[in-house]
Short mmCIF file of C-alpha atoms in Angstrom, two decimals:
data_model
loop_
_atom_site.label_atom_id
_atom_site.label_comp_id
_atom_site.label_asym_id
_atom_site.label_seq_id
_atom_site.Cartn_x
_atom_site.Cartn_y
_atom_site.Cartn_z
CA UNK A 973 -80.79 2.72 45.05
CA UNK A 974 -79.89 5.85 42.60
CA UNK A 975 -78.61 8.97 42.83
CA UNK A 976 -80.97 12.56 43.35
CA UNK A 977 -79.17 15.28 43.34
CA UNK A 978 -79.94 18.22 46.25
CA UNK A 979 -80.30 21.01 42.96
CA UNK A 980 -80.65 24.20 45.64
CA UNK A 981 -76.31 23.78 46.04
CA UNK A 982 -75.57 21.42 43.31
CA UNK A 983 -74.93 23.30 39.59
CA UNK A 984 -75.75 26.51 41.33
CA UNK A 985 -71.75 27.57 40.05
CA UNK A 986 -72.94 26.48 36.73
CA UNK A 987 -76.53 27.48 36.43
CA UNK A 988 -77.77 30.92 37.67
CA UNK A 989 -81.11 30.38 36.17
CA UNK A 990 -82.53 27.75 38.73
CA UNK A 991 -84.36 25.85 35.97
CA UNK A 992 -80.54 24.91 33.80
CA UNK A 993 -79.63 23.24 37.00
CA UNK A 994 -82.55 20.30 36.00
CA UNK A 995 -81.05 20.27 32.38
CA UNK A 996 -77.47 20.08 34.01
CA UNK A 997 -78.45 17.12 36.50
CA UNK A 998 -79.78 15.37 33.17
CA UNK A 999 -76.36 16.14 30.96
CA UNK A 1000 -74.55 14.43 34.05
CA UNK A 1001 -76.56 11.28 33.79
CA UNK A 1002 -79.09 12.00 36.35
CA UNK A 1003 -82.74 11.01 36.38
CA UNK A 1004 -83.50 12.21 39.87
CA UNK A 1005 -83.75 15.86 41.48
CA UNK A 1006 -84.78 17.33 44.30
CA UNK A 1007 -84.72 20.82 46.30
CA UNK A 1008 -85.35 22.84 49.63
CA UNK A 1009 -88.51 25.49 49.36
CA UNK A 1010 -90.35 26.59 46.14
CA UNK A 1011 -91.73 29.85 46.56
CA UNK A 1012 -88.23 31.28 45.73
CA UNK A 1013 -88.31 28.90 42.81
CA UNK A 1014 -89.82 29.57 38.76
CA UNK A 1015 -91.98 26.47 39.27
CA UNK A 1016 -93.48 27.18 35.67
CA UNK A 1017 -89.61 26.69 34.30
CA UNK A 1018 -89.18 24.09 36.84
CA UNK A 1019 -92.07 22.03 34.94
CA UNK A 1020 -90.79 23.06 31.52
CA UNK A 1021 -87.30 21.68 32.37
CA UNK A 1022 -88.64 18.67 34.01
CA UNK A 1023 -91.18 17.69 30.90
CA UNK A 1024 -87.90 18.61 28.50
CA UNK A 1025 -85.15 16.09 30.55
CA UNK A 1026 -87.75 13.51 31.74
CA UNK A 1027 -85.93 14.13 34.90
CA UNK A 1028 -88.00 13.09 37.99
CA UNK A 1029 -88.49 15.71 40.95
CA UNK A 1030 -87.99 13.38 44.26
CA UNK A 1031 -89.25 16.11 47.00
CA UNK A 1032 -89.13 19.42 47.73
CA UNK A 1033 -90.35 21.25 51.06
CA UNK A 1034 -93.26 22.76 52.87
CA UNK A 1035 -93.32 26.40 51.89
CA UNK A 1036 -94.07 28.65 54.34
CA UNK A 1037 -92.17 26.56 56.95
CA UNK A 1038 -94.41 26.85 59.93
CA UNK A 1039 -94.19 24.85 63.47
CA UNK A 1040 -96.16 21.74 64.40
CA UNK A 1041 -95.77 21.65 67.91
CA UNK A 1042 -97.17 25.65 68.52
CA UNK A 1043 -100.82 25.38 68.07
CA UNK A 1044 -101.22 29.00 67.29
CA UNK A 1045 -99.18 28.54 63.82
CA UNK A 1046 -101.13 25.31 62.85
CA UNK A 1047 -103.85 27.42 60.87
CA UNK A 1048 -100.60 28.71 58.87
CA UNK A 1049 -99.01 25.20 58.62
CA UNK A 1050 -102.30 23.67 56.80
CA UNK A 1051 -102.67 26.61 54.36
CA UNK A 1052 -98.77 26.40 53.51
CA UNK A 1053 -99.78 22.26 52.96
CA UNK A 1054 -102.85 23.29 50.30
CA UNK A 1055 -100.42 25.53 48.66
CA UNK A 1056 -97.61 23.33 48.45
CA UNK A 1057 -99.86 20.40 47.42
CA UNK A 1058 -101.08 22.29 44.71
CA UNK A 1059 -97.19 23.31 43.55
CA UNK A 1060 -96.39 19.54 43.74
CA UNK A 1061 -99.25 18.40 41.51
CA UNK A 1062 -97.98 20.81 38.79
CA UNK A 1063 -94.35 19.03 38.69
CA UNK A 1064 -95.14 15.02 38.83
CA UNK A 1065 -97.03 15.21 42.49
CA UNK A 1066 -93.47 14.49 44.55
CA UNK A 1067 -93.16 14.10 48.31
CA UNK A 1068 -92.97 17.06 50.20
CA UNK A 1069 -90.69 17.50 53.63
CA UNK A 1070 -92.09 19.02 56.38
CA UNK A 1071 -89.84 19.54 60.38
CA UNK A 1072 -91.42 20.16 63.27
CA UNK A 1073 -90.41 23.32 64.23
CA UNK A 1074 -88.57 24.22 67.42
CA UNK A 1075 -89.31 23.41 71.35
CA UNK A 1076 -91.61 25.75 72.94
CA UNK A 1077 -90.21 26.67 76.09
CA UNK A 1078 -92.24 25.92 79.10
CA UNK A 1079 -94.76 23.74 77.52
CA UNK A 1080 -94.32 19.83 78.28
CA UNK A 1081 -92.88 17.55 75.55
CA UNK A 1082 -96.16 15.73 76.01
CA UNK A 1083 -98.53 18.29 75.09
CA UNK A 1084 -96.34 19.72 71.80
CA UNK A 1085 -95.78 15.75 70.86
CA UNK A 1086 -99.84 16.04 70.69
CA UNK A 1087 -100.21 19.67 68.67
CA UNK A 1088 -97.56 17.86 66.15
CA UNK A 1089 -99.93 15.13 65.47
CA UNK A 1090 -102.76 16.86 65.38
CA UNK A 1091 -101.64 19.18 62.89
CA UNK A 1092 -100.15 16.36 61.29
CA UNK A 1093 -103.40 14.28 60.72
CA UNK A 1094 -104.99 16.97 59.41
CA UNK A 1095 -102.19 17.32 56.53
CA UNK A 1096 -102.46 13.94 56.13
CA UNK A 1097 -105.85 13.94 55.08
CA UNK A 1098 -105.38 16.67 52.71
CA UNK A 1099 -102.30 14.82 51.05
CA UNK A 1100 -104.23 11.73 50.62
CA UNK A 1101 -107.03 13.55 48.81
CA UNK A 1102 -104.13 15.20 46.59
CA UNK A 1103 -102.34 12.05 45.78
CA UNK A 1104 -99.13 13.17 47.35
CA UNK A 1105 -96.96 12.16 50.19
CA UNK A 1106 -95.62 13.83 53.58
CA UNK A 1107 -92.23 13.54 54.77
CA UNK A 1108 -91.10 14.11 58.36
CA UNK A 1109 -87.77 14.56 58.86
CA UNK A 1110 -86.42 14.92 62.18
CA UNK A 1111 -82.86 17.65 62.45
CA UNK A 1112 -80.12 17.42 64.13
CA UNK A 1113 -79.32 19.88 67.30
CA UNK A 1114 -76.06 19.33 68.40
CA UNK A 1115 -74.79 21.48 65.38
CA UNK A 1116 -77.41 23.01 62.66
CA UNK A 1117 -80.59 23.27 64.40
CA UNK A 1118 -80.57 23.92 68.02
CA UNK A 1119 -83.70 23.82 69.18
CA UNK A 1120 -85.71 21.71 67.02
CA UNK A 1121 -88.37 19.23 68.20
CA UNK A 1122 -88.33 16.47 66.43
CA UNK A 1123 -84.19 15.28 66.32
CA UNK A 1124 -85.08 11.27 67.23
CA UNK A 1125 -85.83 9.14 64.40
CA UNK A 1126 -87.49 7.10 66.56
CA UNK A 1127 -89.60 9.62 68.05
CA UNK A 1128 -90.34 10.83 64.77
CA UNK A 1129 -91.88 6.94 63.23
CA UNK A 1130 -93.90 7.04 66.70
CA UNK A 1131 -95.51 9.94 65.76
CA UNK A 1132 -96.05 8.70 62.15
CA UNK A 1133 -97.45 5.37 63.44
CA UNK A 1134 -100.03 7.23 65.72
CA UNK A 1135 -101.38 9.56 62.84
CA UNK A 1136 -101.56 6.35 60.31
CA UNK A 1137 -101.45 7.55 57.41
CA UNK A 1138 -100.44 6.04 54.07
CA UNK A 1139 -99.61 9.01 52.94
CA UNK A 1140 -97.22 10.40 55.96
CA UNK A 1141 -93.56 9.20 55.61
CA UNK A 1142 -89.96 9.70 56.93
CA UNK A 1143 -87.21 11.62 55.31
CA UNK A 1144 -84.17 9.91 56.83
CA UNK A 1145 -80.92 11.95 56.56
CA UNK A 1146 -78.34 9.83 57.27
CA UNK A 1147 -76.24 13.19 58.09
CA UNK A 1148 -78.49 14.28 60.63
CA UNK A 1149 -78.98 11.43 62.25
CA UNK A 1150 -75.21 10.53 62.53
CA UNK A 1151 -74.87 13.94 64.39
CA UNK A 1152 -77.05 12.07 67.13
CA UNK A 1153 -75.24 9.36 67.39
CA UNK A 1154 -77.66 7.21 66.19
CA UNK A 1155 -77.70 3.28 64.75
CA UNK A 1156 -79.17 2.79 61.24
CA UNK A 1157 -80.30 -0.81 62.81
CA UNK A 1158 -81.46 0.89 66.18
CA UNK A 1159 -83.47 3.14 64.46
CA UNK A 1160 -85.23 1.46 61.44
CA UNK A 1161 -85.33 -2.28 61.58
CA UNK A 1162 -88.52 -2.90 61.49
CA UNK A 1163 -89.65 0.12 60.29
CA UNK A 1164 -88.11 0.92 56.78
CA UNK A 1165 -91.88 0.18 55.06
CA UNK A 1166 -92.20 3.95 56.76
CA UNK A 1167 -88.77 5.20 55.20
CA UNK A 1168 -89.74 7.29 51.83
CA UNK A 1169 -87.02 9.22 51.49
CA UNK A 1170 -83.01 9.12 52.60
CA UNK A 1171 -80.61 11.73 52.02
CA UNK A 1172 -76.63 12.16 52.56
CA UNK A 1173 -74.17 14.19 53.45
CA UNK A 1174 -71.07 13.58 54.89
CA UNK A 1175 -69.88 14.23 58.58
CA UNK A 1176 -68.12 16.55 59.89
CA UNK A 1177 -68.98 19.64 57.15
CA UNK A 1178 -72.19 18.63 55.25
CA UNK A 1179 -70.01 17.76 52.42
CA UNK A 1180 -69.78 15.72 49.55
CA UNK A 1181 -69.49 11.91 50.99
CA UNK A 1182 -65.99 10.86 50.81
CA UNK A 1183 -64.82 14.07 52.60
CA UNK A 1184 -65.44 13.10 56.13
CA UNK A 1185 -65.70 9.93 58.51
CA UNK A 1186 -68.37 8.05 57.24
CA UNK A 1187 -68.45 4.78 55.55
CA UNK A 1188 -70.72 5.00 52.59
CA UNK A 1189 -69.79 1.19 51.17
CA UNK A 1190 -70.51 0.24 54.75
CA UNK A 1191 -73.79 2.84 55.79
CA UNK A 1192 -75.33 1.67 52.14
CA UNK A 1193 -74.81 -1.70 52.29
CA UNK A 1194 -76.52 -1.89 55.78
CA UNK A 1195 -79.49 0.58 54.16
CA UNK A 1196 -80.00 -1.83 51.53
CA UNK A 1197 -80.16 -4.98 53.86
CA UNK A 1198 -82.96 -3.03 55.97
CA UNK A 1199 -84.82 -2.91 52.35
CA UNK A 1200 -84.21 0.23 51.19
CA UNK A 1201 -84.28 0.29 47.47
CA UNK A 1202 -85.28 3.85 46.68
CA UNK A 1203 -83.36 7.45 45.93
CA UNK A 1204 -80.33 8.74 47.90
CA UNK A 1205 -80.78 12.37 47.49
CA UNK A 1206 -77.32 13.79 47.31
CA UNK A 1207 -77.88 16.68 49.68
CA UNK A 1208 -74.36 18.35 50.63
CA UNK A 1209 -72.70 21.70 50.28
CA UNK A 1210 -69.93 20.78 47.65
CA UNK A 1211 -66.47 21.97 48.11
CA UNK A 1212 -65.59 21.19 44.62
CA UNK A 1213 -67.01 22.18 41.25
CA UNK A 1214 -70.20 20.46 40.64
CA UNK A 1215 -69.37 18.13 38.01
CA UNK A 1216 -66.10 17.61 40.05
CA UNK A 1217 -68.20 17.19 43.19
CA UNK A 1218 -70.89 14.77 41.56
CA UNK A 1219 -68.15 12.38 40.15
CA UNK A 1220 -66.44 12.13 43.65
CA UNK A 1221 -69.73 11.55 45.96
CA UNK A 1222 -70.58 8.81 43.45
CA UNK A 1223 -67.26 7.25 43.43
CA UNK A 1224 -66.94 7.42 47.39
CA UNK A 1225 -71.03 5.58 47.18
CA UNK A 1226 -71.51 3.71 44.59
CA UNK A 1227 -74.05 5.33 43.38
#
């Protein structure tokens, strides 16, 4: 496992210009970035910093955001795939996160679990045809996002499972999930071959891991014997300077 760090809070005290943040992840002794929507984003500098570091982008999200689970903003939801697919082919083809928007109220659980893979199958098949992958990752609602479908990990690899896809993933955020109460081992064994992605935080706050009451020698440890080997995207709000910030979350992981 190795360290990605979450570039849309880290370095942003250092690095106004988004791009420097890339070049400031590299100067740190980082191979691995990653950040929340593009559209806001110089993608062209974004490239040019990427090709100068040899840094690696490790995902970046859906842009428009747009709900899975309300039929009438699925036509939206594909066109904000194409265009997002296209942005990820011109930095290295990365994963790209997509949630699954919020409960509609008075419509059964059943029939929005069916819009979500519906509209999920059909992003599927354009992903495959671009070479890139799809992330799901179910939120938390008990403190960020109220509301939200998709907040079971569980729930979440069912629905990946039905739509079958080789190219549709989980993003695992070990933050969010933690806020649910849930078990690494209750939720993954078995399953980690659908695991793409995992990122951190610590709990309570959202803050750098070693702030809060998680384990991360422990919660690692027990990722690894599941069989993850792949990044740990360091996403957290820092309550340090970055540099300051970086050092402690990788002393407090191991990473």
């Amino acid at each position: 496992m190795y360290p990605s760090a979450c570039i849309e809070w880290l370095f942003q005290d250092d690095c106004p210009a988004f791009a420097d943040r890339i070049r400031a992840a590299k100067a740190a002794g980082l191979s691995h970035v990653e950040f929340h929507l593009w559209r806001d984003k110089p993608m062209d500098q974004v490239a040019q910093a990427l090709r100068e570091t040899g840094v690696t982008l490790t995902s970046f999200c859906v842009d428009p955001r747009r709900s899975l689970v309300d039929p009438a903003q699925h036509a939206e939801f594909i066109e904000a795939v194409r265009d997002s697919l296209a942005a990820s082919q011109q930095v290295g083809s990365p994963p790209l996160i997509v949630a699954s928007g919020f409960t509609r109220e008075g419509v059964s659980r059943v029939e929005q679990r069916a819009a979500a893979v519906k509209a999920l199958a059909e992003a599927a098949g354009l992903a495959e045809a671009a070479g890139v992958e799809l992330l799901v990752e179910p939120l938390n609602t008990r403190i960020d996002h109220p509301g939200m479908f998709l907040h079971d990990t569980r729930e979440t690899l069912d629905i990946i499972e039905e739509v079958g896809s080789p190219n549709l993933k989980l993003l695992f955020d070990v933050y969010h999930s933690s806020v649910m109460d849930e078990s690494l081992e209750d939720v993954l064994h078995g399953r980690m071959h659908l695991v793409r992605h995992v990122q951190i935080a610590d709990l309570p706050g959202r803050n750098e891991p070693g702030t809060g009451q998680l384990d991360w020698s422990d919660l690692l440890q027990r990722l690894k014997a599941l069989g993850y080997r792949q990044a740990i995207g360091l996403e957290y709000k820092p309550t340090l300077p970055s540099l300051q910030s970086l050092a402690s979350a990788r002393l407090a992981t191991g990473l």
